[in-house]
Amino acid sequence: MTFKDIPEFIADKIESGKPYIAVRELSSRLLLEICKIRKKPIIGKVAGTLQELALQLIQKDFLNPGIMTEQERLFIVRDAIRKTGIPHWKSPSYVEIVDNRIRELKEHNIETETLRKCAEKVNGNLSKKLKLTAKILDNYNSLIGKYKKYDIFSLFESAKRKKPEYSEIILFFLPQILPLEVDFLNSINTPITVITFKDNGSFFSKLSKENLKLVQNWEIIEVEPADIAKNFSFKPEGKIDKVKLTEIAYTTESEGIKIVVSFVKKLLYEGVPPEKIAIAGRNLEGKELLFYEAFREGKIPFFSQYKGIPVSLHPAVKKFLSSVKNDEEKTIKDWCKALKESAEKENIEEEFVKELEILNREIAALTESNIIENNKINGKEFLELLKIIMKNRTFLISEEEPFGVFAGTPENVPSALPTHILFFDFSSGTYPRSFPFDPDFSYQEREEINRILNLNNPILEALPGREKLIMYEFQTFYNILATDPQEMIFTYHIDKGSSTFLSILKTYTNLKKESRKFVSAKAKGLLSIYKDKTNAHTPIEWGIVRWKEKIEGAKEMNFIFDSNFIGKYLPKNLSVTDVISYFDCPTELFFTKIVGYKKTTTVEALEGQIYHEFIRRYFSEGGNPKELFEKVFKEFTQSVDEERIFLHKPFIKYNILKFIADWQPKSKVYKQEIDVEVKIDDITLSGRIDWVEKKDKHIEVIDFKRGNVSTDEYDPGKKKSFQIILYGLSLAREKDVVKAVKNWKYKQINFAFISIPKFNKKSEEKNWLKYFEGKRIRKEIMSSITWVVTGYRMIEKGFFAPLGINPYKPSPKNKEKLFSFRESNMCPYTHTLTQKQLNIYREKVQKMFKRINKKLWG
């Protein structure tokens, strides 16, 4: 049997009898494929997870038996740790670590007595750890016994030896069968069939063989794996041409998601059905909203393994959390009640309110049974506990498409039946980086425990060691390869590196690498100095060496360069945009303006250029807008090798044509693309204004943006407003912008940011327009000018630290707190500055700002 025969095989089984199709996750697309073949839905209790099967069996004896949520179980674990006398019981992260350990022990049927016997055979320190773990497990079992609901472990125990009403149970490609599940299935006296991939003798199919040693009288159906899986070895037999393999790196999480969506669009344009595309990743949980929004914006059907968006991401929750005061005290029950009451005041979804109601009932039940203490806690403690309270708590995504693009864990990819798979930061680089960490048991200690327990089958390891964890990862990946994929796309964070799987696949497949060039040929020599690959000879090369030394802790030199040195290399025609980009990443400006290299044009920047050029020519030349768009697009992309811009073309076209249909100039007196000079004392900066309108003595300066401008980032006085403010002041009846402000020559100037992609005439004032009048923002204007001058002086003096500077908006409350430092996602240099160095740098910047502010405004 081949992989492609499976749905039809199971469909025939359903027609001939009454089997139960057991899958690891209910979102398995296998079930949907069977629906297509049978031309009728799988309904009722024919398919689902093993947990659901166990639940069906105990429902015969109990009406609606309660199953614990993640929150309830974690609070019981927390109380078990507290009763054991461990001081870390208040730490949510420690609670999760211990919960993971309890899971491992319970899933492998390891009792407390077994742990105590093991403790007698090991050294003193490890013996104490095992006895403490046994005590925690005893306390957990005792608390569970008093509570009215089942945890996932007692669920299987209670369902043992009950006879289901099925002719047989079919397990589909489970990479791992837990001993707890095996015991349950062996006890119910029903024929079991397991479909697995055929063992070809490779290391990667070893785990499946070990899994199947546990079963009793099960029918094993082996499926022939694809050629690429047969060849998946450290010593491959030869090249595999049929699988298309692509590798691409990203610098930020949001960029990575955009890349994934772009590849999905490309596949859809090529005619691949959405249900044949899967996105697999270890850390997709918590990122559902990002994927959901990106797919919805691209009008792509989406089918997530995770059935909702995390409650903690809801605006109503965020609003409540921002109002929580550290010194305010309430019980956990009252805190959760206050959260619900706060959310109800907002205009929110009914499903979300119901989710908070369920949460409140759970917390109340846990309080009444003394599993959660009744004493008051402050706001800071409550925010810490939210990590447990909100664990796996979601509200529904109503637009979910059953036949949309699948997104979920790698384990569930085989049952999604995809032909095209995109891995999103699958392994975060080389092993064992992604392995679970347990501070109480080292990997060596875990392996010693397994040896003493005489668990010679790796599947039975109670506390899995490094080798088993590696084996699980590779077995999962082997199962993915065995499903005969036509194309695999690996995306990974540029700082973390590509995965082990990809490095192995490269040896015997044809890899297409989409390079993300960081430097031009001109800058390669300087970067080799930066990477210590070659020695410095020229003054600028020695400057880079000194810069690195300073970042690494040298005390005796200026931060990077002295003013005289910078003066030799700094261009005389800096723009306002250059100075603002300095705040985003000073290091980036150093390489672009002083070293003199250019990064490859990003899709987002190219899209913005197309928008601007189209607007300029449409309002000056007129003509057919569709024809003009095609002309402009061709001009800007004829020498571009970035494939994604062509995938975005339909959306860029839709946005810009919608924009000009909805938006028209308010006045006939307008100018566009105006080159200006901004003079501040002895500094002259260049710039270009997108659009200027004149009406009734007022001048309106407009800047078109490709993103959402309704955020507070575009507020007057914030960094993104510096540019438009200075451009507007350059039009005042005064050459020097400082004099223009002092003489109130700017009162008739107003400013507006307008979003092109999101523009909607009906919601213009509310959502996609940021508008402010010059006469109302005097303090913000003064602060903006001061910051631009400060940025320019810092460039002159050689301050190029590898971190961003975030100027604050003027506020009576923040007179002393002028700015903050932040790790910059816009450049690939991570800083190694000590806190002491950061404080010195902060003090220098603060003094410079205050000195310049006093000089400019008195």
Short mmCIF file of N, CA, C and O in Angstrom, two decimals, residues 227-299:
data_model
loop_
_atom_site.label_atom_id
_atom_site.label_comp_id
_atom_site.label_asym_id
_atom_site.label_seq_id
_atom_site.Cartn_x
_atom_site.Cartn_y
_atom_site.Cartn_z
N ASP A 227 10.44 7.83 -1.68
CA ASP A 227 11.89 7.64 -1.91
C ASP A 227 12.73 8.55 -1.03
O ASP A 227 13.79 8.16 -0.55
N ILE A 228 12.25 9.77 -0.82
CA ILE A 228 13.06 10.72 -0.05
C ILE A 228 13.22 10.26 1.40
O ILE A 228 14.25 10.46 2.02
N ALA A 229 12.19 9.57 1.95
CA ALA A 229 12.29 9.04 3.31
C ALA A 229 13.24 7.85 3.37
O ALA A 229 14.00 7.69 4.31
N LYS A 230 13.19 7.02 2.34
CA LYS A 230 14.09 5.85 2.29
C LYS A 230 15.55 6.31 2.28
O LYS A 230 16.44 5.63 2.78
N ASN A 231 15.78 7.46 1.70
CA ASN A 231 17.14 7.96 1.54
C ASN A 231 17.57 8.88 2.69
O ASN A 231 18.66 9.41 2.68
N PHE A 232 16.68 9.07 3.66
CA PHE A 232 16.95 10.02 4.75
C PHE A 232 17.95 9.40 5.73
O PHE A 232 17.60 8.72 6.67
N SER A 233 19.21 9.63 5.49
CA SER A 233 20.26 9.02 6.27
C SER A 233 21.49 9.91 6.22
O SER A 233 21.62 10.76 5.35
N PHE A 234 22.40 9.72 7.18
CA PHE A 234 23.63 10.50 7.15
C PHE A 234 24.54 10.06 6.00
O PHE A 234 25.48 10.74 5.64
N LYS A 235 24.25 8.88 5.41
CA LYS A 235 24.99 8.40 4.24
C LYS A 235 23.98 8.11 3.14
O LYS A 235 23.66 6.95 2.86
N PRO A 236 23.46 9.15 2.49
CA PRO A 236 22.43 8.94 1.46
C PRO A 236 22.99 8.17 0.27
O PRO A 236 24.17 8.26 -0.05
N GLU A 237 22.10 7.43 -0.37
CA GLU A 237 22.51 6.60 -1.52
C GLU A 237 22.73 7.44 -2.77
O GLU A 237 23.54 7.10 -3.61
N GLY A 238 21.99 8.51 -2.94
CA GLY A 238 22.14 9.32 -4.15
C GLY A 238 21.22 10.52 -4.12
O GLY A 238 20.49 10.75 -3.16
N LYS A 239 21.26 11.32 -5.18
CA LYS A 239 20.45 12.53 -5.26
C LYS A 239 18.98 12.21 -5.53
O LYS A 239 18.67 11.29 -6.26
N ILE A 240 18.11 13.02 -4.92
CA ILE A 240 16.67 12.92 -5.18
C ILE A 240 16.26 14.18 -5.94
O ILE A 240 16.37 15.29 -5.43
N ASP A 241 15.83 14.03 -7.17
CA ASP A 241 15.51 15.20 -8.01
C ASP A 241 14.04 15.60 -7.91
O ASP A 241 13.69 16.73 -8.20
N LYS A 242 13.19 14.69 -7.50
CA LYS A 242 11.77 14.94 -7.65
C LYS A 242 11.22 15.92 -6.61
O LYS A 242 10.22 16.57 -6.83
N VAL A 243 11.88 16.04 -5.45
CA VAL A 243 11.38 16.94 -4.39
C VAL A 243 12.04 18.31 -4.54
O VAL A 243 13.25 18.42 -4.59
N LYS A 244 11.21 19.34 -4.59
CA LYS A 244 11.73 20.71 -4.69
C LYS A 244 11.96 21.23 -3.28
O LYS A 244 11.08 21.20 -2.43
N LEU A 245 13.17 21.72 -3.03
CA LEU A 245 13.56 22.17 -1.69
C LEU A 245 14.02 23.63 -1.77
O LEU A 245 14.88 23.96 -2.57
N THR A 246 13.44 24.48 -0.94
CA THR A 246 13.79 25.91 -0.94
C THR A 246 14.16 26.33 0.47
O THR A 246 13.52 25.93 1.44
N GLU A 247 15.18 27.18 0.57
CA GLU A 247 15.65 27.69 1.86
C GLU A 247 15.63 29.22 1.82
O GLU A 247 16.11 29.83 0.87
N ILE A 248 15.07 29.84 2.86
CA ILE A 248 15.07 31.30 2.92
C ILE A 248 15.13 31.75 4.37
O ILE A 248 14.47 31.18 5.24
N ALA A 249 15.94 32.76 4.65
CA ALA A 249 16.09 33.28 6.00
C ALA A 249 15.29 34.56 6.17
O ALA A 249 15.02 35.26 5.20
N TYR A 250 14.90 34.86 7.40
CA TYR A 250 14.22 36.12 7.70
C TYR A 250 14.87 36.76 8.92
O TYR A 250 15.58 36.09 9.68
N THR A 251 14.63 38.06 9.08
CA THR A 251 15.28 38.78 10.19
C THR A 251 14.35 39.05 11.35
O THR A 251 14.77 39.17 12.48
N THR A 252 13.04 39.18 11.10
CA THR A 252 12.08 39.41 12.18
C THR A 252 10.91 38.43 12.01
O THR A 252 10.67 37.92 10.92
N GLU A 253 10.20 38.23 13.10
CA GLU A 253 9.07 37.28 13.07
C GLU A 253 8.00 37.71 12.07
O GLU A 253 7.48 36.90 11.31
N SER A 254 7.68 39.00 12.06
CA SER A 254 6.63 39.48 11.15
C SER A 254 7.06 39.31 9.69
O SER A 254 6.26 38.96 8.83
N GLU A 255 8.37 39.54 9.43
CA GLU A 255 8.88 39.34 8.07
C GLU A 255 8.78 37.86 7.69
O GLU A 255 8.42 37.51 6.57
N GLY A 256 9.08 36.98 8.65
CA GLY A 256 8.99 35.55 8.40
C GLY A 256 7.59 35.11 8.03
O GLY A 256 7.40 34.32 7.10
N ILE A 257 6.60 35.66 8.72
CA ILE A 257 5.21 35.31 8.42
C ILE A 257 4.81 35.84 7.04
O ILE A 257 4.12 35.17 6.27
N LYS A 258 5.29 37.04 6.70
CA LYS A 258 5.02 37.59 5.36
C LYS A 258 5.62 36.69 4.28
O LYS A 258 5.01 36.47 3.22
N ILE A 259 6.82 36.17 4.53
CA ILE A 259 7.47 35.29 3.56
C ILE A 259 6.65 34.01 3.38
O ILE A 259 6.42 33.55 2.26
N VAL A 260 6.19 33.45 4.50
CA VAL A 260 5.37 32.23 4.44
C VAL A 260 4.11 32.49 3.62
O VAL A 260 3.75 31.71 2.73
N VAL A 261 3.43 33.61 3.90
CA VAL A 261 2.20 33.95 3.17
C VAL A 261 2.49 34.15 1.69
O VAL A 261 1.71 33.74 0.83
N SER A 262 3.63 34.76 1.37
CA SER A 262 3.99 34.97 -0.04
C SER A 262 4.18 33.65 -0.77
O SER A 262 3.74 33.50 -1.91
N PHE A 263 4.84 32.69 -0.11
CA PHE A 263 5.02 31.38 -0.73
C PHE A 263 3.67 30.69 -0.92
O PHE A 263 3.45 30.02 -1.93
N VAL A 264 2.78 30.84 0.07
CA VAL A 264 1.44 30.24 -0.06
C VAL A 264 0.72 30.83 -1.27
O VAL A 264 0.12 30.11 -2.07
N LYS A 265 0.79 32.16 -1.43
CA LYS A 265 0.16 32.81 -2.59
C LYS A 265 0.73 32.26 -3.89
O LYS A 265 0.00 31.97 -4.83
N LYS A 266 2.04 32.11 -3.91
CA LYS A 266 2.69 31.59 -5.12
C LYS A 266 2.15 30.20 -5.46
O LYS A 266 1.82 29.91 -6.63
N LEU A 267 2.05 29.33 -4.47
CA LEU A 267 1.55 27.98 -4.70
C LEU A 267 0.10 27.99 -5.18
O LEU A 267 -0.27 27.24 -6.08
N LEU A 268 -0.71 28.88 -4.58
CA LEU A 268 -2.11 28.98 -5.00
C LEU A 268 -2.21 29.46 -6.44
O LEU A 268 -3.03 28.97 -7.21
N TYR A 269 -1.37 30.43 -6.81
CA TYR A 269 -1.37 30.93 -8.19
C TYR A 269 -0.95 29.84 -9.18
O TYR A 269 -1.36 29.82 -10.33
N GLU A 270 -0.10 28.92 -8.69
CA GLU A 270 0.35 27.83 -9.56
C GLU A 270 -0.68 26.71 -9.66
O GLU A 270 -0.46 25.71 -10.35
N GLY A 271 -1.80 26.85 -8.94
CA GLY A 271 -2.88 25.88 -9.05
C GLY A 271 -2.91 24.81 -7.98
O GLY A 271 -3.69 23.85 -8.07
N VAL A 272 -2.05 24.94 -6.94
CA VAL A 272 -2.07 23.96 -5.85
C VAL A 272 -3.29 24.23 -4.97
O VAL A 272 -3.47 25.35 -4.50
N PRO A 273 -4.16 23.24 -4.72
CA PRO A 273 -5.33 23.46 -3.85
C PRO A 273 -4.88 23.82 -2.43
O PRO A 273 -3.86 23.28 -1.96
N PRO A 274 -5.58 24.72 -1.74
CA PRO A 274 -5.15 25.13 -0.39
C PRO A 274 -5.03 23.98 0.59
O PRO A 274 -4.18 23.98 1.47
N GLU A 275 -5.89 22.94 0.43
CA GLU A 275 -5.84 21.81 1.38
C GLU A 275 -4.60 20.94 1.19
O GLU A 275 -4.34 20.05 2.01
N LYS A 276 -3.83 21.19 0.13
CA LYS A 276 -2.60 20.43 -0.10
C LYS A 276 -1.37 21.18 0.41
O LYS A 276 -0.24 20.77 0.18
N ILE A 277 -1.60 22.32 1.08
CA ILE A 277 -0.49 23.13 1.61
C ILE A 277 -0.54 23.08 3.14
O ILE A 277 -1.60 23.22 3.74
N ALA A 278 0.61 22.87 3.77
CA ALA A 278 0.68 22.84 5.24
C ALA A 278 1.82 23.72 5.73
O ALA A 278 2.89 23.77 5.12
N ILE A 279 1.57 24.41 6.84
CA ILE A 279 2.61 25.18 7.53
C ILE A 279 2.89 24.44 8.83
O ILE A 279 1.97 24.22 9.62
N ALA A 280 4.14 24.04 9.04
CA ALA A 280 4.50 23.28 10.23
C ALA A 280 5.51 24.05 11.05
O ALA A 280 6.45 24.62 10.50
N GLY A 281 5.32 24.08 12.36
CA GLY A 281 6.27 24.77 13.22
C GLY A 281 6.14 24.37 14.66
O GLY A 281 5.05 24.02 15.13
N ARG A 282 7.25 24.43 15.38
CA ARG A 282 7.24 24.09 16.80
C ARG A 282 6.54 25.17 17.64
O ARG A 282 5.95 24.88 18.64
N ASN A 283 6.67 26.42 17.24
CA ASN A 283 6.20 27.51 18.09
C ASN A 283 5.07 28.30 17.45
O ASN A 283 4.98 29.51 17.61
N LEU A 284 4.18 27.63 16.75
CA LEU A 284 3.06 28.34 16.12
C LEU A 284 2.02 28.75 17.15
O LEU A 284 1.29 29.71 16.96
N GLU A 285 1.92 27.99 18.26
CA GLU A 285 0.96 28.34 19.30
C GLU A 285 1.32 29.70 19.86
O GLU A 285 2.46 29.95 20.22
N GLY A 286 0.37 30.58 19.96
CA GLY A 286 0.63 31.95 20.41
C GLY A 286 0.81 32.89 19.24
O GLY A 286 0.76 34.10 19.39
N LYS A 287 1.04 32.33 18.04
CA LYS A 287 1.19 33.16 16.84
C LYS A 287 -0.02 33.01 15.93
O LYS A 287 0.00 33.45 14.79
N GLU A 288 -1.08 32.34 16.43
CA GLU A 288 -2.26 32.11 15.59
C GLU A 288 -2.82 33.40 15.04
O GLU A 288 -3.21 33.48 13.88
N LEU A 289 -2.84 34.43 15.90
CA LEU A 289 -3.43 35.70 15.47
C LEU A 289 -2.64 36.32 14.32
O LEU A 289 -3.23 36.86 13.38
N LEU A 290 -1.31 36.22 14.39
CA LEU A 290 -0.47 36.79 13.33
C LEU A 290 -0.73 36.09 12.00
O LEU A 290 -0.89 36.73 10.96
N PHE A 291 -0.78 34.75 12.05
CA PHE A 291 -1.07 34.00 10.83
C PHE A 291 -2.49 34.27 10.35
O PHE A 291 -2.74 34.45 9.16
N TYR A 292 -3.42 34.26 11.30
CA TYR A 292 -4.83 34.47 10.96
C TYR A 292 -5.04 35.80 10.25
O TYR A 292 -5.68 35.88 9.20
N GLU A 293 -4.44 36.88 10.80
CA GLU A 293 -4.58 38.21 10.19
C GLU A 293 -3.91 38.26 8.82
O GLU A 293 -4.45 38.84 7.88
N ALA A 294 -2.71 37.65 8.71
CA ALA A 294 -1.99 37.67 7.44
C ALA A 294 -2.75 36.90 6.36
O ALA A 294 -2.82 37.34 5.21
N PHE A 295 -3.35 35.78 6.73
CA PHE A 295 -4.10 34.99 5.76
C PHE A 295 -5.41 35.69 5.38
O PHE A 295 -5.82 35.67 4.22
N ARG A 296 -6.05 36.30 6.36
CA ARG A 296 -7.32 36.99 6.08
C ARG A 296 -7.07 38.18 5.16
O ARG A 296 -7.83 38.43 4.22
N GLU A 297 -5.98 38.91 5.40
CA GLU A 297 -5.64 40.06 4.55
C GLU A 297 -5.36 39.62 3.12
O GLU A 297 -5.73 40.29 2.16
N GLY A 298 -4.73 38.44 2.98
CA GLY A 298 -4.44 37.94 1.64
C GLY A 298 -5.57 37.14 1.04
O GLY A 298 -5.41 36.55 -0.03
N LYS A 299 -6.72 37.09 1.75
CA LYS A 299 -7.91 36.35 1.28
C LYS A 299 -7.57 34.87 1.00
O LYS A 299 -8.00 34.30 0.01
#
